[in-house]
């Protein structure tokens, strides 16, 4: 039974529709994509003539292209490829009429796609990348309740930490080796404002600083180590990063405080590539402001008194050391279920009565102490550690879950800039540092049976996803600039001509290849196999007699080689049927299978018996 | 595996004409391909027996004419005879109006008579005094000629030879067969029971014409023809009619082999019979010169 063109087109539209939820409707392209789909669906509903139904396929193809420009990730790409294939198959079924089998339709559609591949590659390599021209103004608070880090940190109000295993982000490294556990701090949000209980973000004019357009033409493009990130949707605009690096795509910005931000609020997953840089980032050297010293007077009197004592020490480093000594001497315990702190003087209660809490408590209390001691400090929340996952044959990566969320402090040291201090590490490293080597060795903890299997599958898929993203993100604006520089030097005005000429000739090449494929009189596969059999027989000393037919040769050879007689007879029979008989497709497939089986058996038989 | 529809007939004829299975099969293929047969052989080799056996096997009417130099065309076709009772002419059919005609020693007749026979063979009808009479169907002419005793003969020109689909030679039987013949094991043709009827033969002929010929097979035939027409080969090569006949004979042969498609092996089996009298040389060189591995 051959599939009808109409159903193929409906399927193609359905696949295209499946890609819609991931689109960003803040940008005009999203609406264009949805509009195209609607148009195609309406056209399909009312189409009567061949021309109209051709138009449906054309609209589907354009829709796939527009979606592809917006969603280059792996899953959408697979969907777009499927949609393109279905649209082409629908077109083919329209033109050829019924009678083509599924397999033939699929094969022909794929052939057309393959023929277009060289041109696509040329365009991918040479068409200049453009900054997004259509970034819409920031739509603040897109409201989706996605789990993750929150903009406000109030550890005192949290009785116990939920063990939320939802994925947060994944990152792969160009060297395929993970950073050492000490280096696995991934900063996301910087909390600078403190009201005595709650830490909140200082919403500085978003994204004043740009991670800079990369120096074009530098050879470092491919050589510098890089990281590819895949961040899950989050209500905050900030993205996890290691704190250094220059980014791609170019809509990434770094805030003065050191947050990596996307320009558009993120309801969809974002992939980005960061190239490592050696020089310190501007945010690390940015002097503290008054906000970084602000501590509401009287909110936690005991804490303030303790901090005041350290003010006597002349150097900030000494005050820091005093704080560390004090924390380690005071019998603090790490606990994920410390209970709620009172609303007033919560940090006093934590520091001097309960002495148990999680990272948020320690970061919060330590930062407040430092401010009381006159050292500019702030709280940073982000992720710590992660599991190092090695997918089958894929790129290894670090899997960050929401349960890897962590909070630590940064203090300003003159001459050294902002320095990371993790007070949780002072109070029992194994508990406060749940990631790192110990965790990754344990593997998928407390997961049973099928859930473990599902997690395994998820890891494999993410591995593929990352490898894909590494591939297309790896060739970013900078790499392209380098390539263009190498190809054209300063003669950039020839690029347009080269593009046009190259695309045209590659298209002609593809079409020529398609034509060549359809030319019937050529050494076909059966013929190639037949020559292989003859070569094999010649190795055994059996030469074809002049004018002999293949079946006669096989029979004659079978007499000489009793061990292979059956295979040879089968070869002769199958060749005769495949070449000269009129066969139904199923019978043809059966004889092909028998032909290949006999061929393998002949080729596997040792030369001595041959 | 497909059955061989005519194997019983071949076996039965084999009991009448001992040790001649190959020529019998070729003759049968010629019959199925709607062609005519020329047997070139010495007297007493079983030509008449073969013709009679073929005719009886399908229940066909059989006549035999010994060609002599004074044989006239009208002796073959028949004449209009005056019917005194009804005072008008009516057509008295000659021996041509049978389904199997054995034309013995065809090269002894005058060219005029030969030509009349060949015209009738080609056209399938006979015109007498301006009236056209269709010949019976199926219609098979088996002509014989003696290749050795050439005195007083008019050998068929090549253009006439081309009208015969096949030329066969029965040849001497082998020793075994001849001993059996002498010991009286051979049955008379009259004892042959028909295994089919003329309608059945027409159906088989239709079936043979519908056998599948793939492009690859036609290419093989064309390569053979091209090779025969090459400058370094003697003679003019195979005519398009010869190629048509080759394909038709190969189709019939594949039907006898119990297949529904034609292969190069079939072409090779019938090629000597089809091509030898047209090329005036042995077709084996042709077979050896064209690659059969395809």
JSON list of N, CA and C in Angstrom, two decimals, chain B residues 22-23 25-31 33-38 158 160-169 221 224-225 228 237-253 265-284 286-287:
[
{"chain": "B", "resi": 22, "resn": "UNK", "atom": "N", "xyz": [16.99, -33.30, -28.00]},
{"chain": "B", "resi": 22, "resn": "UNK", "atom": "CA", "xyz": [17.34, -31.90, -28.27]},
{"chain": "B", "resi": 22, "resn": "UNK", "atom": "C", "xyz": [16.64, -31.35, -29.52]},
{"chain": "B", "resi": 23, "resn": "UNK", "atom": "N", "xyz": [16.78, -32.03, -30.68]},
{"chain": "B", "resi": 23, "resn": "UNK", "atom": "CA", "xyz": [16.07, -31.51, -31.86]},
{"chain": "B", "resi": 23, "resn": "UNK", "atom": "C", "xyz": [14.56, -31.51, -31.68]},
{"chain": "B", "resi": 25, "resn": "UNK", "atom": "N", "xyz": [12.93, -30.96, -28.95]},
{"chain": "B", "resi": 25, "resn": "UNK", "atom": "CA", "xyz": [12.59, -29.80, -28.12]},
{"chain": "B", "resi": 25, "resn": "UNK", "atom": "C", "xyz": [12.68, -28.51, -28.96]},
{"chain": "B", "resi": 26, "resn": "UNK", "atom": "N", "xyz": [13.72, -28.44, -29.80]},
{"chain": "B", "resi": 26, "resn": "UNK", "atom": "CA", "xyz": [13.86, -27.26, -30.64]},
{"chain": "B", "resi": 26, "resn": "UNK", "atom": "C", "xyz": [12.69, -27.14, -31.61]},
{"chain": "B", "resi": 27, "resn": "UNK", "atom": "N", "xyz": [12.32, -28.28, -32.19]},
{"chain": "B", "resi": 27, "resn": "UNK", "atom": "CA", "xyz": [11.19, -28.27, -33.12]},
{"chain": "B", "resi": 27, "resn": "UNK", "atom": "C", "xyz": [9.92, -27.82, -32.43]},
{"chain": "B", "resi": 28, "resn": "UNK", "atom": "N", "xyz": [9.75, -28.28, -31.20]},
{"chain": "B", "resi": 28, "resn": "UNK", "atom": "CA", "xyz": [8.58, -27.88, -30.42]},
{"chain": "B", "resi": 28, "resn": "UNK", "atom": "C", "xyz": [8.62, -26.37, -30.14]},
{"chain": "B", "resi": 29, "resn": "UNK", "atom": "N", "xyz": [9.81, -25.87, -29.81]},
{"chain": "B", "resi": 29, "resn": "UNK", "atom": "CA", "xyz": [9.95, -24.44, -29.55]},
{"chain": "B", "resi": 29, "resn": "UNK", "atom": "C", "xyz": [9.59, -23.66, -30.80]},
{"chain": "B", "resi": 30, "resn": "UNK", "atom": "N", "xyz": [10.01, -24.19, -31.96]},
{"chain": "B", "resi": 30, "resn": "UNK", "atom": "CA", "xyz": [9.69, -23.53, -33.23]},
{"chain": "B", "resi": 30, "resn": "UNK", "atom": "C", "xyz": [8.18, -23.47, -33.43]},
{"chain": "B", "resi": 31, "resn": "UNK", "atom": "N", "xyz": [7.53, -24.57, -33.08]},
{"chain": "B", "resi": 31, "resn": "UNK", "atom": "CA", "xyz": [6.07, -24.63, -33.21]},
{"chain": "B", "resi": 31, "resn": "UNK", "atom": "C", "xyz": [5.41, -23.61, -32.28]},
{"chain": "B", "resi": 33, "resn": "UNK", "atom": "N", "xyz": [6.71, -20.93, -31.12]},
{"chain": "B", "resi": 33, "resn": "UNK", "atom": "CA", "xyz": [7.04, -19.56, -31.51]},
{"chain": "B", "resi": 33, "resn": "UNK", "atom": "C", "xyz": [6.37, -19.17, -32.82]},
{"chain": "B", "resi": 34, "resn": "UNK", "atom": "N", "xyz": [5.48, -20.00, -33.32]},
{"chain": "B", "resi": 34, "resn": "UNK", "atom": "CA", "xyz": [4.75, -19.75, -34.57]},
{"chain": "B", "resi": 34, "resn": "UNK", "atom": "C", "xyz": [5.72, -19.63, -35.75]},
{"chain": "B", "resi": 35, "resn": "UNK", "atom": "N", "xyz": [6.83, -20.37, -35.69]},
{"chain": "B", "resi": 35, "resn": "UNK", "atom": "CA", "xyz": [7.80, -20.30, -36.78]},
{"chain": "B", "resi": 35, "resn": "UNK", "atom": "C", "xyz": [7.68, -21.54, -37.67]},
{"chain": "B", "resi": 36, "resn": "UNK", "atom": "N", "xyz": [8.52, -21.55, -38.68]},
{"chain": "B", "resi": 36, "resn": "UNK", "atom": "CA", "xyz": [8.55, -22.72, -39.56]},
{"chain": "B", "resi": 36, "resn": "UNK", "atom": "C", "xyz": [9.94, -23.31, -39.52]},
{"chain": "B", "resi": 37, "resn": "UNK", "atom": "N", "xyz": [9.98, -24.60, -39.82]},
{"chain": "B", "resi": 37, "resn": "UNK", "atom": "CA", "xyz": [11.18, -25.36, -39.53]},
{"chain": "B", "resi": 37, "resn": "UNK", "atom": "C", "xyz": [11.78, -25.91, -40.81]},
{"chain": "B", "resi": 38, "resn": "UNK", "atom": "N", "xyz": [13.09, -25.78, -40.95]},
{"chain": "B", "resi": 38, "resn": "UNK", "atom": "CA", "xyz": [13.79, -26.38, -42.08]},
{"chain": "B", "resi": 38, "resn": "UNK", "atom": "C", "xyz": [14.71, -27.45, -41.52]},
{"chain": "B", "resi": 158, "resn": "UNK", "atom": "N", "xyz": [19.32, -17.11, -49.78]},
{"chain": "B", "resi": 158, "resn": "UNK", "atom": "CA", "xyz": [19.36, -16.68, -48.37]},
{"chain": "B", "resi": 158, "resn": "UNK", "atom": "C", "xyz": [18.10, -15.94, -47.95]},
{"chain": "B", "resi": 160, "resn": "UNK", "atom": "N", "xyz": [15.18, -16.49, -48.84]},
{"chain": "B", "resi": 160, "resn": "UNK", "atom": "CA", "xyz": [14.12, -17.45, -48.55]},
{"chain": "B", "resi": 160, "resn": "UNK", "atom": "C", "xyz": [14.43, -18.20, -47.26]},
{"chain": "B", "resi": 161, "resn": "UNK", "atom": "N", "xyz": [15.69, -18.49, -47.04]},
{"chain": "B", "resi": 161, "resn": "UNK", "atom": "CA", "xyz": [16.07, -19.20, -45.82]},
{"chain": "B", "resi": 161, "resn": "UNK", "atom": "C", "xyz": [15.67, -18.40, -44.58]},
{"chain": "B", "resi": 162, "resn": "UNK", "atom": "N", "xyz": [15.75, -17.07, -44.73]},
{"chain": "B", "resi": 162, "resn": "UNK", "atom": "CA", "xyz": [15.44, -16.19, -43.60]},
{"chain": "B", "resi": 162, "resn": "UNK", "atom": "C", "xyz": [14.01, -16.39, -43.12]},
{"chain": "B", "resi": 163, "resn": "UNK", "atom": "N", "xyz": [13.16, -16.93, -43.99]},
{"chain": "B", "resi": 163, "resn": "UNK", "atom": "CA", "xyz": [11.76, -17.10, -43.58]},
{"chain": "B", "resi": 163, "resn": "UNK", "atom": "C", "xyz": [11.56, -18.27, -42.63]},
{"chain": "B", "resi": 164, "resn": "UNK", "atom": "N", "xyz": [12.52, -19.18, -42.62]},
{"chain": "B", "resi": 164, "resn": "UNK", "atom": "CA", "xyz": [12.43, -20.28, -41.67]},
{"chain": "B", "resi": 164, "resn": "UNK", "atom": "C", "xyz": [13.00, -19.83, -40.35]},
{"chain": "B", "resi": 165, "resn": "UNK", "atom": "N", "xyz": [12.24, -20.05, -39.28]},
{"chain": "B", "resi": 165, "resn": "UNK", "atom": "CA", "xyz": [12.71, -19.63, -37.97]},
{"chain": "B", "resi": 165, "resn": "UNK", "atom": "C", "xyz": [13.95, -20.42, -37.59]},
{"chain": "B", "resi": 166, "resn": "UNK", "atom": "N", "xyz": [13.90, -21.73, -37.83]},
{"chain": "B", "resi": 166, "resn": "UNK", "atom": "CA", "xyz": [15.02, -22.56, -37.42]},
{"chain": "B", "resi": 166, "resn": "UNK", "atom": "C", "xyz": [15.44, -23.50, -38.53]},
{"chain": "B", "resi": 167, "resn": "UNK", "atom": "N", "xyz": [16.70, -23.82, -38.52]},
{"chain": "B", "resi": 167, "resn": "UNK", "atom": "CA", "xyz": [17.16, -24.91, -39.34]},
{"chain": "B", "resi": 167, "resn": "UNK", "atom": "C", "xyz": [17.79, -25.94, -38.41]},
{"chain": "B", "resi": 168, "resn": "UNK", "atom": "N", "xyz": [17.30, -27.16, -38.53]},
{"chain": "B", "resi": 168, "resn": "UNK", "atom": "CA", "xyz": [17.80, -28.22, -37.66]},
{"chain": "B", "resi": 168, "resn": "UNK", "atom": "C", "xyz": [18.42, -29.30, -38.50]},
{"chain": "B", "resi": 169, "resn": "UNK", "atom": "N", "xyz": [19.22, -30.09, -37.80]},
{"chain": "B", "resi": 169, "resn": "UNK", "atom": "CA", "xyz": [19.73, -31.28, -38.44]},
{"chain": "B", "resi": 169, "resn": "UNK", "atom": "C", "xyz": [19.60, -32.39, -37.41]},
{"chain": "B", "resi": 221, "resn": "UNK", "atom": "N", "xyz": [20.66, -9.81, -26.56]},
{"chain": "B", "resi": 221, "resn": "UNK", "atom": "CA", "xyz": [20.34, -10.14, -27.95]},
{"chain": "B", "resi": 221, "resn": "UNK", "atom": "C", "xyz": [20.91, -9.08, -28.89]},
{"chain": "B", "resi": 224, "resn": "UNK", "atom": "N", "xyz": [24.54, -9.54, -29.30]},
{"chain": "B", "resi": 224, "resn": "UNK", "atom": "CA", "xyz": [24.82, -10.64, -30.23]},
{"chain": "B", "resi": 224, "resn": "UNK", "atom": "C", "xyz": [24.68, -10.15, -31.68]},
{"chain": "B", "resi": 225, "resn": "UNK", "atom": "N", "xyz": [23.59, -9.43, -31.93]},
{"chain": "B", "resi": 225, "resn": "UNK", "atom": "CA", "xyz": [23.36, -8.95, -33.30]},
{"chain": "B", "resi": 225, "resn": "UNK", "atom": "C", "xyz": [24.47, -8.00, -33.71]},
{"chain": "B", "resi": 228, "resn": "UNK", "atom": "N", "xyz": [27.53, -9.84, -34.59]},
{"chain": "B", "resi": 228, "resn": "UNK", "atom": "CA", "xyz": [27.46, -10.55, -35.87]},
{"chain": "B", "resi": 228, "resn": "UNK", "atom": "C", "xyz": [27.59, -9.58, -37.04]},
{"chain": "B", "resi": 237, "resn": "UNK", "atom": "N", "xyz": [25.55, -10.48, -41.19]},
{"chain": "B", "resi": 237, "resn": "UNK", "atom": "CA", "xyz": [25.08, -10.46, -39.80]},
{"chain": "B", "resi": 237, "resn": "UNK", "atom": "C", "xyz": [23.60, -10.74, -39.68]},
{"chain": "B", "resi": 238, "resn": "UNK", "atom": "N", "xyz": [23.13, -10.73, -38.45]},
{"chain": "B", "resi": 238, "resn": "UNK", "atom": "CA", "xyz": [21.73, -11.09, -38.18]},
{"chain": "B", "resi": 238, "resn": "UNK", "atom": "C", "xyz": [20.81, -9.96, -38.58]},
{"chain": "B", "resi": 239, "resn": "UNK", "atom": "N", "xyz": [19.73, -10.28, -39.32]},
{"chain": "B", "resi": 239, "resn": "UNK", "atom": "CA", "xyz": [18.76, -9.26, -39.70]},
{"chain": "B", "resi": 239, "resn": "UNK", "atom": "C", "xyz": [17.84, -8.97, -38.51]},
{"chain": "B", "resi": 240, "resn": "UNK", "atom": "N", "xyz": [17.18, -7.83, -38.54]},
{"chain": "B", "resi": 240, "resn": "UNK", "atom": "CA", "xyz": [16.20, -7.56, -37.47]},
{"chain": "B", "resi": 240, "resn": "UNK", "atom": "C", "xyz": [15.15, -8.68, -37.36]},
{"chain": "B", "resi": 241, "resn": "UNK", "atom": "N", "xyz": [14.75, -9.26, -38.53]},
{"chain": "B", "resi": 241, "resn": "UNK", "atom": "CA", "xyz": [13.79, -10.35, -38.45]},
{"chain": "B", "resi": 241, "resn": "UNK", "atom": "C", "xyz": [14.41, -11.55, -37.72]},
{"chain": "B", "resi": 242, "resn": "UNK", "atom": "N", "xyz": [15.72, -11.76, -37.96]},
{"chain": "B", "resi": 242, "resn": "UNK", "atom": "CA", "xyz": [16.39, -12.85, -37.26]},
{"chain": "B", "resi": 242, "resn": "UNK", "atom": "C", "xyz": [16.38, -12.60, -35.76]},
{"chain": "B", "resi": 243, "resn": "UNK", "atom": "N", "xyz": [16.59, -11.33, -35.37]},
{"chain": "B", "resi": 243, "resn": "UNK", "atom": "CA", "xyz": [16.59, -11.02, -33.94]},
{"chain": "B", "resi": 243, "resn": "UNK", "atom": "C", "xyz": [15.22, -11.24, -33.34]},
{"chain": "B", "resi": 244, "resn": "UNK", "atom": "N", "xyz": [14.19, -10.80, -34.08]},
{"chain": "B", "resi": 244, "resn": "UNK", "atom": "CA", "xyz": [12.81, -11.05, -33.62]},
{"chain": "B", "resi": 244, "resn": "UNK", "atom": "C", "xyz": [12.60, -12.54, -33.41]},
{"chain": "B", "resi": 245, "resn": "UNK", "atom": "N", "xyz": [13.04, -13.32, -34.44]},
{"chain": "B", "resi": 245, "resn": "UNK", "atom": "CA", "xyz": [12.87, -14.75, -34.35]},
{"chain": "B", "resi": 245, "resn": "UNK", "atom": "C", "xyz": [13.66, -15.34, -33.19]},
{"chain": "B", "resi": 246, "resn": "UNK", "atom": "N", "xyz": [14.85, -14.78, -32.96]},
{"chain": "B", "resi": 246, "resn": "UNK", "atom": "CA", "xyz": [15.67, -15.27, -31.84]},
{"chain": "B", "resi": 246, "resn": "UNK", "atom": "C", "xyz": [14.94, -15.07, -30.52]},
{"chain": "B", "resi": 247, "resn": "UNK", "atom": "N", "xyz": [14.38, -13.88, -30.34]},
{"chain": "B", "resi": 247, "resn": "UNK", "atom": "CA", "xyz": [13.67, -13.60, -29.08]},
{"chain": "B", "resi": 247, "resn": "UNK", "atom": "C", "xyz": [12.44, -14.49, -28.97]},
{"chain": "B", "resi": 248, "resn": "UNK", "atom": "N", "xyz": [11.71, -14.64, -30.09]},
{"chain": "B", "resi": 248, "resn": "UNK", "atom": "CA", "xyz": [10.50, -15.48, -30.03]},
{"chain": "B", "resi": 248, "resn": "UNK", "atom": "C", "xyz": [10.86, -16.92, -29.69]},
{"chain": "B", "resi": 249, "resn": "UNK", "atom": "N", "xyz": [11.93, -17.42, -30.32]},
{"chain": "B", "resi": 249, "resn": "UNK", "atom": "CA", "xyz": [12.33, -18.80, -30.05]},
{"chain": "B", "resi": 249, "resn": "UNK", "atom": "C", "xyz": [12.81, -18.95, -28.61]},
{"chain": "B", "resi": 250, "resn": "UNK", "atom": "N", "xyz": [13.55, -17.94, -28.10]},
{"chain": "B", "resi": 250, "resn": "UNK", "atom": "CA", "xyz": [14.02, -18.01, -26.72]},
{"chain": "B", "resi": 250, "resn": "UNK", "atom": "C", "xyz": [12.84, -17.99, -25.75]},
{"chain": "B", "resi": 251, "resn": "UNK", "atom": "N", "xyz": [11.81, -17.21, -26.11]},
{"chain": "B", "resi": 251, "resn": "UNK", "atom": "CA", "xyz": [10.60, -17.18, -25.27]},
{"chain": "B", "resi": 251, "resn": "UNK", "atom": "C", "xyz": [9.99, -18.56, -25.20]},
{"chain": "B", "resi": 252, "resn": "UNK", "atom": "N", "xyz": [9.85, -19.19, -26.37]},
{"chain": "B", "resi": 252, "resn": "UNK", "atom": "CA", "xyz": [9.24, -20.52, -26.40]},
{"chain": "B", "resi": 252, "resn": "UNK", "atom": "C", "xyz": [10.09, -21.51, -25.61]},
{"chain": "B", "resi": 253, "resn": "UNK", "atom": "N", "xyz": [11.41, -21.37, -25.78]},
{"chain": "B", "resi": 253, "resn": "UNK", "atom": "CA", "xyz": [12.32, -22.28, -25.07]},
{"chain": "B", "resi": 253, "resn": "UNK", "atom": "C", "xyz": [12.17, -22.11, -23.55]},
{"chain": "B", "resi": 265, "resn": "UNK", "atom": "N", "xyz": [20.61, -18.03, -21.16]},
{"chain": "B", "resi": 265, "resn": "UNK", "atom": "CA", "xyz": [20.76, -19.46, -21.43]},
{"chain": "B", "resi": 265, "resn": "UNK", "atom": "C", "xyz": [19.76, -19.92, -22.50]},
{"chain": "B", "resi": 266, "resn": "UNK", "atom": "N", "xyz": [18.54, -19.39, -22.42]},
{"chain": "B", "resi": 266, "resn": "UNK", "atom": "CA", "xyz": [17.53, -19.74, -23.43]},
{"chain": "B", "resi": 266, "resn": "UNK", "atom": "C", "xyz": [17.98, -19.26, -24.81]},
{"chain": "B", "resi": 267, "resn": "UNK", "atom": "N", "xyz": [18.49, -18.03, -24.84]},
{"chain": "B", "resi": 267, "resn": "UNK", "atom": "CA", "xyz": [18.95, -17.49, -26.12]},
{"chain": "B", "resi": 267, "resn": "UNK", "atom": "C", "xyz": [20.06, -18.37, -26.68]},
{"chain": "B", "resi": 268, "resn": "UNK", "atom": "N", "xyz": [20.97, -18.76, -25.79]},
{"chain": "B", "resi": 268, "resn": "UNK", "atom": "CA", "xyz": [22.08, -19.58, -26.25]},
{"chain": "B", "resi": 268, "resn": "UNK", "atom": "C", "xyz": [21.60, -20.94, -26.75]},
{"chain": "B", "resi": 269, "resn": "UNK", "atom": "N", "xyz": [20.54, -21.46, -26.11]},
{"chain": "B", "resi": 269, "resn": "UNK", "atom": "CA", "xyz": [20.05, -22.78, -26.51]},
{"chain": "B", "resi": 269, "resn": "UNK", "atom": "C", "xyz": [19.47, -22.76, -27.92]},
{"chain": "B", "resi": 270, "resn": "UNK", "atom": "N", "xyz": [18.80, -21.68, -28.29]},
{"chain": "B", "resi": 270, "resn": "UNK", "atom": "CA", "xyz": [18.15, -21.65, -29.59]},
{"chain": "B", "resi": 270, "resn": "UNK", "atom": "C", "xyz": [19.00, -20.97, -30.66]},
{"chain": "B", "resi": 271, "resn": "UNK", "atom": "N", "xyz": [20.07, -20.28, -30.22]},
{"chain": "B", "resi": 271, "resn": "UNK", "atom": "CA", "xyz": [20.81, -19.46, -31.20]},
{"chain": "B", "resi": 271, "resn": "UNK", "atom": "C", "xyz": [21.37, -20.27, -32.39]},
{"chain": "B", "resi": 272, "resn": "UNK", "atom": "N", "xyz": [22.01, -21.41, -32.16]},
{"chain": "B", "resi": 272, "resn": "UNK", "atom": "CA", "xyz": [22.53, -22.12, -33.34]},
{"chain": "B", "resi": 272, "resn": "UNK", "atom": "C", "xyz": [21.43, -22.47, -34.33]},
{"chain": "B", "resi": 273, "resn": "UNK", "atom": "N", "xyz": [20.30, -22.95, -33.84]},
{"chain": "B", "resi": 273, "resn": "UNK", "atom": "CA", "xyz": [19.21, -23.32, -34.74]},
{"chain": "B", "resi": 273, "resn": "UNK", "atom": "C", "xyz": [18.66, -22.12, -35.47]},
{"chain": "B", "resi": 274, "resn": "UNK", "atom": "N", "xyz": [18.62, -20.98, -34.79]},
{"chain": "B", "resi": 274, "resn": "UNK", "atom": "CA", "xyz": [18.02, -19.80, -35.41]},
{"chain": "B", "resi": 274, "resn": "UNK", "atom": "C", "xyz": [19.01, -19.11, -36.34]},
{"chain": "B", "resi": 275, "resn": "UNK", "atom": "N", "xyz": [20.29, -19.11, -35.98]},
{"chain": "B", "resi": 275, "resn": "UNK", "atom": "CA", "xyz": [21.24, -18.25, -36.68]},
{"chain": "B", "resi": 275, "resn": "UNK", "atom": "C", "xyz": [22.08, -18.96, -37.73]},
{"chain": "B", "resi": 276, "resn": "UNK", "atom": "N", "xyz": [22.27, -20.27, -37.59]},
{"chain": "B", "resi": 276, "resn": "UNK", "atom": "CA", "xyz": [23.22, -20.93, -38.47]},
{"chain": "B", "resi": 276, "resn": "UNK", "atom": "C", "xyz": [22.89, -20.77, -39.94]},
{"chain": "B", "resi": 277, "resn": "UNK", "atom": "N", "xyz": [21.62, -20.97, -40.33]},
{"chain": "B", "resi": 277, "resn": "UNK", "atom": "CA", "xyz": [21.30, -20.90, -41.75]},
{"chain": "B", "resi": 277, "resn": "UNK", "atom": "C", "xyz": [21.27, -19.48, -42.26]},
{"chain": "B", "resi": 278, "resn": "UNK", "atom": "N", "xyz": [21.24, -18.50, -41.36]},
{"chain": "B", "resi": 278, "resn": "UNK", "atom": "CA", "xyz": [21.23, -17.11, -41.80]},
{"chain": "B", "resi": 278, "resn": "UNK", "atom": "C", "xyz": [22.65, -16.58, -41.94]},
{"chain": "B", "resi": 279, "resn": "UNK", "atom": "N", "xyz": [23.53, -17.08, -41.09]},
{"chain": "B", "resi": 279, "resn": "UNK", "atom": "CA", "xyz": [24.90, -16.57, -41.10]},
{"chain": "B", "resi": 279, "resn": "UNK", "atom": "C", "xyz": [25.81, -17.38, -42.01]},
{"chain": "B", "resi": 280, "resn": "UNK", "atom": "N", "xyz": [25.35, -18.54, -42.46]},
{"chain": "B", "resi": 280, "resn": "UNK", "atom": "CA", "xyz": [26.16, -19.42, -43.29]},
{"chain": "B", "resi": 280, "resn": "UNK", "atom": "C", "xyz": [27.44, -19.85, -42.56]},
{"chain": "B", "resi": 281, "resn": "UNK", "atom": "N", "xyz": [27.40, -19.87, -41.26]},
{"chain": "B", "resi": 281, "resn": "UNK", "atom": "CA", "xyz": [28.57, -20.32, -40.50]},
{"chain": "B", "resi": 281, "resn": "UNK", "atom": "C", "xyz": [28.11, -20.72, -39.11]},
{"chain": "B", "resi": 282, "resn": "UNK", "atom": "N", "xyz": [29.04, -21.16, -38.31]},
{"chain": "B", "resi": 282, "resn": "UNK", "atom": "CA", "xyz": [28.68, -21.66, -36.99]},
{"chain": "B", "resi": 282, "resn": "UNK", "atom": "C", "xyz": [28.44, -20.51, -36.02]},
{"chain": "B", "resi": 283, "resn": "UNK", "atom": "N", "xyz": [27.31, -20.56, -35.36]},
{"chain": "B", "resi": 283, "resn": "UNK", "atom": "CA", "xyz": [26.97, -19.49, -34.43]},
{"chain": "B", "resi": 283, "resn": "UNK", "atom": "C", "xyz": [27.75, -19.58, -33.13]},
{"chain": "B", "resi": 284, "resn": "UNK", "atom": "N", "xyz": [28.53, -20.63, -32.96]},
{"chain": "B", "resi": 284, "resn": "UNK", "atom": "CA", "xyz": [29.27, -20.78, -31.70]},
{"chain": "B", "resi": 284, "resn": "UNK", "atom": "C", "xyz": [30.24, -19.62, -31.50]},
{"chain": "B", "resi": 286, "resn": "UNK", "atom": "N", "xyz": [29.78, -16.67, -32.38]},
{"chain": "B", "resi": 286, "resn": "UNK", "atom": "CA", "xyz": [28.96, -15.55, -31.91]},
{"chain": "B", "resi": 286, "resn": "UNK", "atom": "C", "xyz": [28.78, -15.63, -30.40]},
{"chain": "B", "resi": 287, "resn": "UNK", "atom": "N", "xyz": [28.46, -16.83, -29.92]},
{"chain": "B", "resi": 287, "resn": "UNK", "atom": "CA", "xyz": [28.22, -17.01, -28.49]},
{"chain": "B", "resi": 287, "resn": "UNK", "atom": "C", "xyz": [29.48, -16.74, -27.69]}
]
